[in-house]
Amino acid sequence: MRNTLAIARKELTIYFTTPWAYMVFTAMAFISSFFFIGYLSEFKEVQLWARQMGWARLPSEYKNLTDGVVVQLWGAVLIITLFVAPFLSMRLFAEEKRQRTFELLMTAPVRPIEIVLGKYLGGVGAISATLGLTIVYPLILAAFGSSESGSTLEWSTVALGYLALLLWGATCMGIGMFISSLTESQMLAAVLNFAVLLPWWLLSFLTRSAEEPFRSIANHLSFGVQVQNLIKGVLDLKALVFFASLILFSILLTHRSVEAQRWT
Amino acid sequence: MAMIEVKNLTKRYRDRVAIDSLEFAVGEGEILGFLGPNGAGKSTAMKILTGFLPPSEGSARVAGFDVFEQPLEVKRRIGYLPENPPLYPEMTVRAYLKFVGRLKGVKDLGQDIERVARATGLFEAGVLDRLILNLSKGFRQRVGLAQALLGSPPVLILDEPTEGLDPRQRAEVLGLIRRLRGKHTVILSTHILPEVKETCEKVLIIHRGKIVAHDAIGKLSGGEAGLEDVFIKLTAA
């Protein structure tokens, strides 16, 4: 445990002393703010429209700021995460191998699983910091928005959606860490990770014309489908188990890959 | 008692044999010079001893523990400086040494860092709070050495520790290694022969993965021919 924390701490130190993390933060803040402004003005327009045409005809997803702006925004942040997470996970093992510091870790009195968990914790810390930037949007809405009935935002929905974001970020880092453990090249790790995450996300879309039962299976495995309920604030236990097992599986695979060093 | 015991150690990469049935022992407190031309298999042997690489055949024991069966026990007792010092350029020297010390579970880490930094001249040079990125090759090599000395492990495995140092730094590092005699068991690899004469009691010469000589330094270089001639003769062909 002590070793795991020492490694996690080192990972975070390095993340925050290299430009990569700041580039990822900037990208996240910049792109998500565009989406935020876009969803907010769309919400305003729909409200104006409803004022003239009658509230009864207002589509249900525009009834409040939570569904009209935050849930939509979380959807966009999920996609941004898919694009930026590989830039954070790529260095986890690839950089150690290229720099020959992998030798230091592997000859220190540390178990391979402690190395893997330490690195994973560090990576999750970095992606959580990135996602943490987006908390500012619901806070802005809560401070400046208003609602005719009850509080401005439905906080339980917002929080569950945010939890889904973190879970998704942690999944991206897990898969990214495994891919990073397979190569010495950071760029290759990032590209490969991206090539895995994107089709997996779109699995249900890519197989929509496939035959049954293949289509249903693909639907169940698709990231995009699994995360939908959570994002909307529905506590979907199946999705939680799905992502948790993916994370666990990635950690185990990475452990195998690091252990394999002792057998080659 | 032998601190390091190597039996029939062989490492093959597909059909290339990197080291071939090495067999030797190093007594407690001894300094063994590990000699051989480039590519003779010195680094491979050291990587196996430190538990980084598995052997294809044979066994190695450090302080009575098998490197493959009880790797953690072995790793706790070894300080290792690989051929390329394993440094994180983004960290300061102090942060780096703290990290390695934590991994090794060193007690009184602050004091121990000061001790190894003084021993390697990092303290006097005032580079502890500089980024490793900005250090010269000589300083990086010394940071690597400081890292190996952290926690005073009973066994030190140093792969070309004087590589990249200027003559004065070389003399300092060799002096440091000489002072380890008796307290630490050291394997020192190098291809600079005068260094071996100054520091080691025993010499092991390997060539193409095989031991071609293993004797006290006095016997090898004592005859008419010096150590250089012996080395060139043994590693010819």
Coordinates of C-alpha atoms in Angstrom, one line a residue:
Chain A
M1 CA 0.0 0.0 0.0
R2 CA 2.8 2.4 0.9
N3 CA 4.6 1.6 -2.3
T4 CA 1.4 2.1 -4.3
L5 CA 0.9 5.5 -2.8
A6 CA 4.5 6.5 -3.4
I7 CA 4.2 5.6 -7.1
A8 CA 0.8 7.3 -7.4
R9 CA 2.3 10.4 -5.9
K10 CA 5.2 10.3 -8.3
E11 CA 2.9 9.9 -11.3
L12 CA 0.9 13.0 -10.2
T13 CA 4.1 15.0 -9.6
I14 CA 5.2 14.2 -13.2
Y15 CA 1.8 14.9 -14.7
F16 CA 1.8 18.4 -13.1
T17 CA 5.3 19.2 -14.1
T18 CA 5.0 18.3 -17.8
P19 CA 3.0 20.3 -20.3
W20 CA 0.7 17.4 -21.3
A21 CA -1.7 17.7 -18.3
Y22 CA -2.1 21.4 -18.8
M23 CA -2.7 20.9 -22.5
V24 CA -5.4 18.4 -21.7
F25 CA -6.9 20.7 -19.1
T26 CA -7.0 23.6 -21.6
A27 CA -8.6 21.4 -24.2
M28 CA -11.2 20.2 -21.8
A29 CA -12.0 23.7 -20.5
F30 CA -12.1 25.3 -23.9
I31 CA -14.1 22.7 -25.8
S32 CA -16.6 22.0 -22.9
S33 CA -17.2 25.8 -22.5
F34 CA -18.3 26.0 -26.2
F35 CA -20.8 23.2 -25.6
F36 CA -22.0 24.8 -22.4
I37 CA -22.7 28.1 -24.2
G38 CA -24.3 26.3 -27.1
Y39 CA -26.6 24.2 -25.0
L40 CA -27.5 27.2 -22.8
S41 CA -28.5 29.5 -25.7
E42 CA -30.5 26.6 -27.3
F43 CA -32.3 26.2 -24.0
K44 CA -33.1 29.9 -23.9
E45 CA -34.4 29.9 -27.4
V46 CA -36.7 27.0 -26.7
Q47 CA -38.0 28.7 -23.6
L48 CA -38.8 31.8 -25.6
W49 CA -40.4 29.8 -28.2
A50 CA -42.5 28.0 -25.6
R51 CA -43.6 31.3 -24.1
Q52 CA -45.2 32.3 -27.4
M53 CA -46.5 28.9 -28.5
G54 CA -47.7 27.7 -25.1
W55 CA -45.8 25.7 -22.5
A56 CA -47.8 22.5 -23.1
R57 CA -45.9 22.0 -26.4
L58 CA -42.5 22.3 -24.7
P59 CA -40.5 19.1 -25.3
S60 CA -39.9 17.3 -22.0
E61 CA -36.1 17.5 -22.1
Y62 CA -36.3 21.3 -22.1
K63 CA -38.5 21.5 -19.0
N64 CA -35.6 22.3 -16.7
L65 CA -31.9 23.3 -16.7
T66 CA -30.8 19.9 -15.4
D67 CA -32.2 18.0 -18.4
G68 CA -31.9 20.9 -20.9
V69 CA -28.3 21.8 -20.2
V70 CA -26.4 19.7 -17.7
V71 CA -27.3 16.3 -19.0
Q72 CA -26.6 17.4 -22.5
L73 CA -23.3 18.9 -21.5
W74 CA -22.2 15.7 -19.6
G75 CA -22.9 13.9 -22.9
A76 CA -20.4 16.2 -24.7
V77 CA -17.9 15.9 -21.9
L78 CA -18.0 12.1 -22.3
I79 CA -16.9 12.5 -25.9
I80 CA -14.2 15.1 -25.1
T81 CA -12.9 12.6 -22.4
L82 CA -12.7 9.9 -25.0
F83 CA -10.4 12.2 -27.1
V84 CA -8.2 13.5 -24.3
A85 CA -7.8 10.5 -22.0
P86 CA -5.4 8.7 -24.4
F87 CA -3.0 11.7 -24.0
L88 CA -2.9 11.2 -20.3
S89 CA -2.7 7.4 -20.2
M90 CA -0.1 7.0 -23.0
R91 CA 2.9 7.8 -20.9
L92 CA 2.1 5.6 -17.9
F93 CA 4.3 2.6 -18.9
A94 CA 5.6 3.5 -22.4
E95 CA 7.6 6.4 -21.0
E96 CA 9.1 4.3 -18.2
K97 CA 10.2 1.7 -20.8
R98 CA 11.7 4.3 -23.1
Q99 CA 13.4 6.2 -20.3
R100 CA 14.7 2.9 -18.8
T101 CA 13.2 3.8 -15.5
F102 CA 11.1 0.7 -15.8
E103 CA 14.3 -1.1 -14.7
L104 CA 14.3 1.0 -11.5
L105 CA 10.7 0.0 -10.7
M106 CA 11.2 -3.6 -11.5
T107 CA 14.4 -3.9 -9.4
A108 CA 13.0 -2.0 -6.4
P109 CA 11.5 -4.2 -3.6
V110 CA 8.0 -3.6 -5.0
R111 CA 5.4 -6.1 -6.2
P112 CA 4.3 -5.7 -9.9
I113 CA 0.7 -5.2 -8.7
E114 CA 1.8 -2.3 -6.5
I115 CA 3.4 -0.7 -9.5
V116 CA 0.2 -1.2 -11.6
L117 CA -2.1 0.1 -8.9
G118 CA 0.1 3.1 -8.2
K119 CA 0.2 4.1 -11.8
Y120 CA -3.5 3.6 -12.2
L121 CA -4.3 5.7 -9.1
G122 CA -2.0 8.5 -10.5
G123 CA -3.8 8.3 -13.9
V124 CA -7.2 8.4 -12.3
G125 CA -6.1 11.4 -10.3
A126 CA -5.1 13.2 -13.5
I127 CA -8.3 12.4 -15.4
S128 CA -10.4 13.4 -12.3
A129 CA -8.6 16.7 -12.2
T130 CA -9.5 17.2 -15.8
L131 CA -13.1 16.3 -15.3
G132 CA -13.2 18.4 -12.1
L133 CA -12.9 21.5 -14.3
T134 CA -16.4 20.9 -15.6
I135 CA -18.1 21.1 -12.1
V136 CA -17.9 24.9 -12.7
Y137 CA -20.8 24.7 -15.2
P138 CA -23.5 23.4 -12.9
L139 CA -22.3 25.8 -10.2
I140 CA -22.7 28.7 -12.7
L141 CA -26.2 27.5 -13.4
A142 CA -27.1 27.2 -9.7
A143 CA -25.7 30.7 -9.0
F144 CA -27.3 32.6 -11.9
G145 CA -30.2 30.4 -13.0
S146 CA -33.7 30.3 -11.6
S147 CA -36.6 28.0 -11.5
E148 CA -40.2 28.6 -10.8
S149 CA -40.6 25.4 -8.9
G150 CA -38.0 24.1 -6.4
S151 CA -34.2 24.4 -6.7
T152 CA -32.6 25.4 -10.0
L153 CA -30.9 22.1 -10.5
E154 CA -31.8 18.6 -9.6
W155 CA -28.6 17.9 -7.7
S156 CA -29.0 14.1 -7.5
T157 CA -29.2 13.9 -11.3
V158 CA -26.2 16.2 -11.7
A159 CA -24.2 14.2 -9.2
L160 CA -25.0 10.8 -10.7
G161 CA -24.1 12.1 -14.2
Y162 CA -20.8 13.4 -12.8
L163 CA -20.2 10.0 -11.2
A164 CA -20.7 8.5 -14.7
L165 CA -18.2 10.9 -16.1
L166 CA -15.6 9.8 -13.5
L167 CA -16.4 6.2 -14.1
W168 CA -16.0 6.7 -17.8
G169 CA -12.7 8.6 -17.3
A170 CA -11.4 5.8 -15.0
T171 CA -12.3 3.2 -17.7
C172 CA -10.5 5.1 -20.4
M173 CA -7.4 5.3 -18.2
G174 CA -7.6 1.6 -17.4
I175 CA -7.7 0.6 -21.0
G176 CA -5.1 3.2 -21.9
M177 CA -2.8 2.0 -19.2
F178 CA -2.9 -1.6 -20.5
I179 CA -2.1 -0.4 -24.0
S180 CA 0.7 1.7 -22.7
S181 CA 2.2 -1.3 -21.0
L182 CA 2.6 -3.0 -24.4
T183 CA 4.8 -0.5 -26.1
E184 CA 7.7 1.9 -25.7
S185 CA 6.2 4.5 -27.9
Q186 CA 3.8 7.0 -26.3
M187 CA 2.4 8.1 -29.6
L188 CA 1.6 4.5 -30.6
A189 CA 0.0 3.9 -27.2
A190 CA -2.3 7.0 -27.7
V191 CA -3.3 6.1 -31.2
L192 CA -4.0 2.5 -30.4
N193 CA -6.0 3.5 -27.3
F194 CA -8.0 5.8 -29.4
A195 CA -8.5 3.1 -32.1
V196 CA -9.9 0.9 -29.3
L197 CA -12.1 3.4 -27.5
L198 CA -13.9 5.1 -30.4
P199 CA -15.2 2.0 -32.2
W200 CA -16.1 0.5 -28.8
W201 CA -18.1 3.6 -28.0
L202 CA -19.8 3.5 -31.4
L203 CA -20.4 -0.3 -31.3
S204 CA -24.2 -0.1 -31.3
F205 CA -24.1 2.3 -34.2
L206 CA -21.6 0.3 -36.2
T207 CA -23.6 -2.9 -35.8
R208 CA -27.1 -1.5 -36.3
S209 CA -27.6 -3.4 -39.5
A210 CA -26.1 -6.7 -38.1
E211 CA -28.2 -9.7 -37.4
E212 CA -29.6 -10.8 -34.1
P213 CA -28.4 -11.9 -31.6
F214 CA -25.1 -10.2 -32.6
R215 CA -26.7 -6.8 -32.6
S216 CA -28.1 -7.1 -29.1
I217 CA -24.7 -8.3 -27.8
A218 CA -23.0 -5.4 -29.4
N219 CA -25.6 -3.1 -28.0
H220 CA -24.9 -4.3 -24.5
L221 CA -21.2 -4.0 -24.9
S222 CA -21.3 -0.5 -26.4
F223 CA -19.9 2.3 -24.1
G224 CA -22.2 4.8 -25.6
V225 CA -25.3 2.7 -24.7
Q226 CA -24.1 1.6 -21.3
V227 CA -23.4 5.1 -20.1
Q228 CA -26.7 6.6 -21.3
N229 CA -28.9 5.9 -18.2
L230 CA -26.3 7.0 -15.7
I231 CA -25.8 10.3 -17.5
K232 CA -29.5 11.0 -17.3
G233 CA -29.5 10.4 -13.5
V234 CA -30.9 6.8 -13.6
L235 CA -29.0 4.6 -11.2
D236 CA -28.3 1.8 -13.6
L237 CA -26.6 -1.0 -11.6
K238 CA -25.9 -3.0 -14.7
A239 CA -23.8 -0.2 -16.2
L240 CA -21.9 0.3 -12.9
V241 CA -21.0 -3.4 -12.9
F242 CA -20.1 -3.2 -16.6
F243 CA -17.6 -0.3 -16.1
A244 CA -16.3 -1.6 -12.8
S245 CA -15.5 -5.0 -14.4
L246 CA -13.8 -3.3 -17.3
I247 CA -11.6 -1.4 -15.0
L248 CA -10.7 -4.5 -13.0
F249 CA -10.0 -6.4 -16.1
S250 CA -7.7 -3.7 -17.5
I251 CA -5.8 -3.7 -14.2
L252 CA -5.4 -7.5 -14.3
L253 CA -4.3 -7.4 -17.9
T254 CA -1.7 -4.7 -17.2
H255 CA -0.5 -6.7 -14.2
R256 CA 0.0 -9.7 -16.6
S257 CA 1.8 -7.6 -19.1
V258 CA 4.2 -6.2 -16.4
E259 CA 4.7 -9.7 -14.9
A260 CA 5.5 -11.0 -18.3
Q261 CA 8.7 -9.0 -18.1
R262 CA 9.9 -11.7 -15.7
W263 CA 9.3 -14.4 -18.2
T264 CA 10.8 -13.1 -21.4
Chain B
M1 CA 29.8 -17.2 3.3
A2 CA 29.2 -16.3 -0.3
M3 CA 27.0 -13.3 -0.7
I4 CA 26.4 -13.9 -4.4
E5 CA 26.3 -17.3 -5.8
V6 CA 25.8 -18.0 -9.5
K7 CA 25.4 -21.5 -10.8
N8 CA 25.2 -22.6 -14.5
L9 CA 23.6 -19.2 -15.4
T10 CA 22.5 -19.1 -19.0
K11 CA 20.5 -16.6 -20.9
R12 CA 19.4 -17.1 -24.5
Y13 CA 17.5 -14.7 -26.7
R14 CA 16.0 -17.1 -29.3
D15 CA 19.1 -18.7 -30.8
R16 CA 21.6 -16.1 -29.6
V17 CA 23.3 -17.0 -26.4
A18 CA 24.0 -13.9 -24.3
I19 CA 25.6 -15.6 -21.3
D20 CA 26.6 -19.2 -21.3
S21 CA 26.8 -21.3 -18.0
L22 CA 28.3 -18.6 -15.8
E23 CA 29.5 -20.0 -12.5
F24 CA 31.0 -17.8 -9.7
A25 CA 30.7 -16.7 -6.2
V26 CA 31.4 -13.4 -4.4
G27 CA 32.2 -13.4 -0.7
E28 CA 30.8 -10.9 1.8
G29 CA 32.5 -7.6 1.6
E30 CA 34.4 -8.3 -1.6
I31 CA 34.6 -6.1 -4.6
L32 CA 34.5 -8.1 -7.8
G33 CA 35.6 -6.4 -11.1
F34 CA 33.4 -7.6 -13.9
L35 CA 35.3 -7.2 -17.1
G36 CA 34.7 -7.9 -20.7
P37 CA 34.5 -6.3 -24.1
N38 CA 31.3 -4.5 -25.1
G39 CA 28.5 -7.0 -25.7
A40 CA 30.2 -9.8 -23.7
G41 CA 27.1 -10.2 -21.6
K42 CA 28.1 -8.2 -18.5
S43 CA 24.9 -6.2 -18.4
T44 CA 22.7 -9.2 -19.0
A45 CA 24.3 -11.0 -16.1
M46 CA 23.7 -8.0 -13.9
K47 CA 20.1 -7.7 -15.0
I48 CA 19.5 -11.3 -14.0
L49 CA 21.2 -10.8 -10.6
T50 CA 18.9 -7.9 -9.9
G51 CA 15.8 -9.8 -10.8
F52 CA 15.0 -7.6 -13.9
L53 CA 15.5 -10.5 -16.4
P54 CA 14.8 -14.2 -15.8
P55 CA 17.6 -16.6 -16.6
S56 CA 17.0 -19.3 -19.3
E57 CA 18.8 -21.8 -17.2
G58 CA 20.7 -22.0 -13.9
S59 CA 20.2 -20.1 -10.7
A60 CA 21.5 -17.1 -8.9
R61 CA 21.3 -16.5 -5.1
V62 CA 21.9 -13.3 -3.3
A63 CA 22.3 -13.5 0.5
G64 CA 21.0 -17.0 0.3
F65 CA 17.8 -16.0 -1.6
D66 CA 17.0 -17.2 -5.1
V67 CA 16.6 -14.2 -7.4
F68 CA 13.7 -15.9 -9.2
E69 CA 11.9 -17.6 -6.4
Q70 CA 12.2 -14.8 -3.8
P71 CA 12.6 -11.7 -5.8
L72 CA 11.4 -9.3 -3.1
E73 CA 14.0 -10.6 -0.6
V74 CA 16.7 -10.2 -3.1
K75 CA 15.6 -6.7 -4.3
R76 CA 15.6 -5.5 -0.7
R77 CA 19.3 -6.3 -0.4
I78 CA 20.5 -4.9 -3.7
G79 CA 21.4 -1.4 -4.8
Y80 CA 21.5 -1.3 -8.6
L81 CA 22.9 1.2 -11.0
P82 CA 22.0 0.1 -14.5
E83 CA 24.0 1.0 -17.6
N84 CA 21.7 4.0 -18.2
P85 CA 21.0 5.7 -14.9
P86 CA 17.2 5.3 -14.5
L87 CA 16.2 8.9 -13.9
Y88 CA 13.0 11.0 -14.2
P89 CA 14.2 14.2 -15.9
E90 CA 11.1 16.1 -14.7
M91 CA 11.9 15.6 -11.1
T92 CA 14.4 17.4 -8.9
V93 CA 17.3 15.3 -7.5
R94 CA 15.8 15.5 -4.0
A95 CA 12.3 14.5 -5.1
Y96 CA 13.8 11.6 -7.1
L97 CA 15.8 10.3 -4.2
K98 CA 12.8 10.6 -2.0
F99 CA 10.8 8.6 -4.4
V100 CA 13.4 5.8 -4.6
G101 CA 13.8 5.9 -0.8
R102 CA 10.1 5.4 -0.3
L103 CA 10.1 2.4 -2.7
K104 CA 13.0 0.9 -0.8
G105 CA 11.3 1.6 2.5
V106 CA 14.3 3.6 3.9
K107 CA 13.9 4.8 7.4
D108 CA 15.0 8.4 8.3
L109 CA 14.9 9.2 4.6
G110 CA 15.9 12.8 4.9
Q111 CA 19.1 11.9 6.7
D112 CA 19.9 9.1 4.3
I113 CA 19.4 11.3 1.3
E114 CA 21.9 13.8 2.8
R115 CA 24.3 10.9 3.5
V116 CA 24.3 9.6 -0.1
A117 CA 24.3 13.1 -1.5
R118 CA 27.4 13.9 0.5
A119 CA 29.1 10.6 -0.5
T120 CA 28.5 11.3 -4.2
G121 CA 29.3 14.9 -4.1
L122 CA 25.8 16.1 -5.0
F123 CA 25.4 17.9 -1.7
E124 CA 28.5 20.0 -2.0
A125 CA 27.7 20.8 -5.6
G126 CA 24.3 22.2 -4.5
V127 CA 22.3 20.3 -7.1
L128 CA 19.8 18.6 -4.9
D129 CA 17.0 21.0 -5.8
R130 CA 17.7 21.2 -9.5
L131 CA 15.8 19.4 -12.1
I132 CA 17.6 16.3 -13.3
L133 CA 16.8 17.5 -16.9
N134 CA 19.3 20.3 -16.5
L135 CA 22.1 18.3 -15.0
S136 CA 25.3 17.3 -16.9
K137 CA 26.0 13.7 -17.7
G138 CA 28.5 13.4 -14.8
F139 CA 25.9 14.6 -12.3
R140 CA 23.2 12.3 -13.7
Q141 CA 25.6 9.4 -13.3
R142 CA 26.2 10.4 -9.7
V143 CA 22.4 10.7 -9.0
G144 CA 22.1 7.2 -10.3
L145 CA 24.9 6.1 -7.9
A146 CA 23.3 7.9 -5.0
Q147 CA 20.0 6.1 -5.7
A148 CA 21.8 2.7 -5.6
L149 CA 23.4 3.6 -2.2
L150 CA 20.1 4.7 -0.6
G151 CA 19.3 2.5 2.4
S152 CA 22.8 1.0 2.5
P153 CA 22.0 -2.3 0.8
P154 CA 24.5 -5.1 1.6
V155 CA 25.0 -5.8 -2.1
L156 CA 25.7 -3.2 -4.8
I157 CA 25.6 -4.0 -8.5
L158 CA 27.1 -1.2 -10.5
D159 CA 27.1 -1.3 -14.3
E160 CA 29.8 1.0 -15.5
P161 CA 29.5 3.6 -12.7
T162 CA 32.2 5.8 -14.0
E163 CA 30.8 6.1 -17.5
G164 CA 30.6 9.7 -18.6
L165 CA 32.6 11.1 -15.7
D166 CA 35.7 13.3 -16.1
P167 CA 39.0 12.0 -14.6
R168 CA 38.5 13.8 -11.3
Q169 CA 35.0 12.6 -10.8
R170 CA 36.1 9.1 -11.8
A171 CA 38.7 9.2 -9.1
E172 CA 36.1 10.4 -6.6
V173 CA 33.6 7.7 -7.5
L174 CA 36.3 5.0 -7.4
G175 CA 37.4 6.3 -4.0
L176 CA 33.8 6.0 -2.8
I177 CA 33.6 2.4 -4.0
R178 CA 36.9 1.5 -2.3
R179 CA 35.5 2.8 0.9
L180 CA 32.6 0.4 0.6
R181 CA 34.9 -2.6 0.9
G182 CA 34.3 -4.8 3.9
K183 CA 30.8 -3.3 4.5
H184 CA 29.2 -4.0 1.1
T185 CA 29.6 -6.7 -1.5
V186 CA 30.1 -5.0 -4.8
I187 CA 30.0 -6.2 -8.4
L188 CA 31.5 -3.5 -10.6
S189 CA 31.4 -3.7 -14.3
T190 CA 33.7 -1.7 -16.5
H191 CA 35.9 -1.9 -19.5
I192 CA 38.5 0.5 -18.1
L193 CA 41.2 -1.7 -16.8
P194 CA 43.1 0.7 -14.5
E195 CA 39.9 1.2 -12.6
V196 CA 39.8 -2.4 -11.8
K197 CA 43.4 -2.5 -10.6
E198 CA 42.7 0.4 -8.2
T199 CA 39.5 -0.9 -6.7
C200 CA 38.9 -4.6 -7.0
E201 CA 40.3 -7.6 -5.2
K202 CA 39.1 -10.2 -7.7
V203 CA 38.5 -10.0 -11.4
L204 CA 36.2 -11.9 -13.6
I205 CA 36.6 -11.6 -17.3
I206 CA 33.9 -12.7 -19.6
H207 CA 34.0 -13.0 -23.3
R208 CA 31.1 -13.9 -25.6
G209 CA 29.0 -14.9 -22.6
K210 CA 31.6 -17.3 -21.1
I211 CA 34.0 -16.8 -18.2
V212 CA 37.5 -16.8 -19.5
A213 CA 39.3 -15.8 -16.2
H214 CA 38.3 -15.5 -12.6
D215 CA 41.1 -14.8 -10.1
A216 CA 42.6 -12.5 -7.6
I217 CA 43.8 -9.3 -9.3
G218 CA 47.4 -9.9 -8.1
K219 CA 47.6 -13.3 -9.9
L220 CA 46.1 -12.1 -13.1
S221 CA 48.2 -9.0 -13.5
G222 CA 51.2 -10.1 -11.4
G223 CA 53.1 -12.0 -14.1
E224 CA 55.2 -10.5 -16.8
A225 CA 52.2 -9.5 -18.8
G226 CA 50.0 -6.8 -17.2
L227 CA 46.3 -7.0 -16.9
E228 CA 45.9 -5.2 -20.2
D229 CA 47.8 -8.0 -22.0
V230 CA 45.9 -10.7 -20.2
F231 CA 42.6 -9.1 -21.1
I232 CA 43.5 -8.6 -24.8
K233 CA 44.9 -12.2 -25.0
L234 CA 41.8 -13.7 -23.4
T235 CA 39.2 -11.7 -25.3
A236 CA 40.9 -12.0 -28.7
A237 CA 39.3 -14.2 -31.3

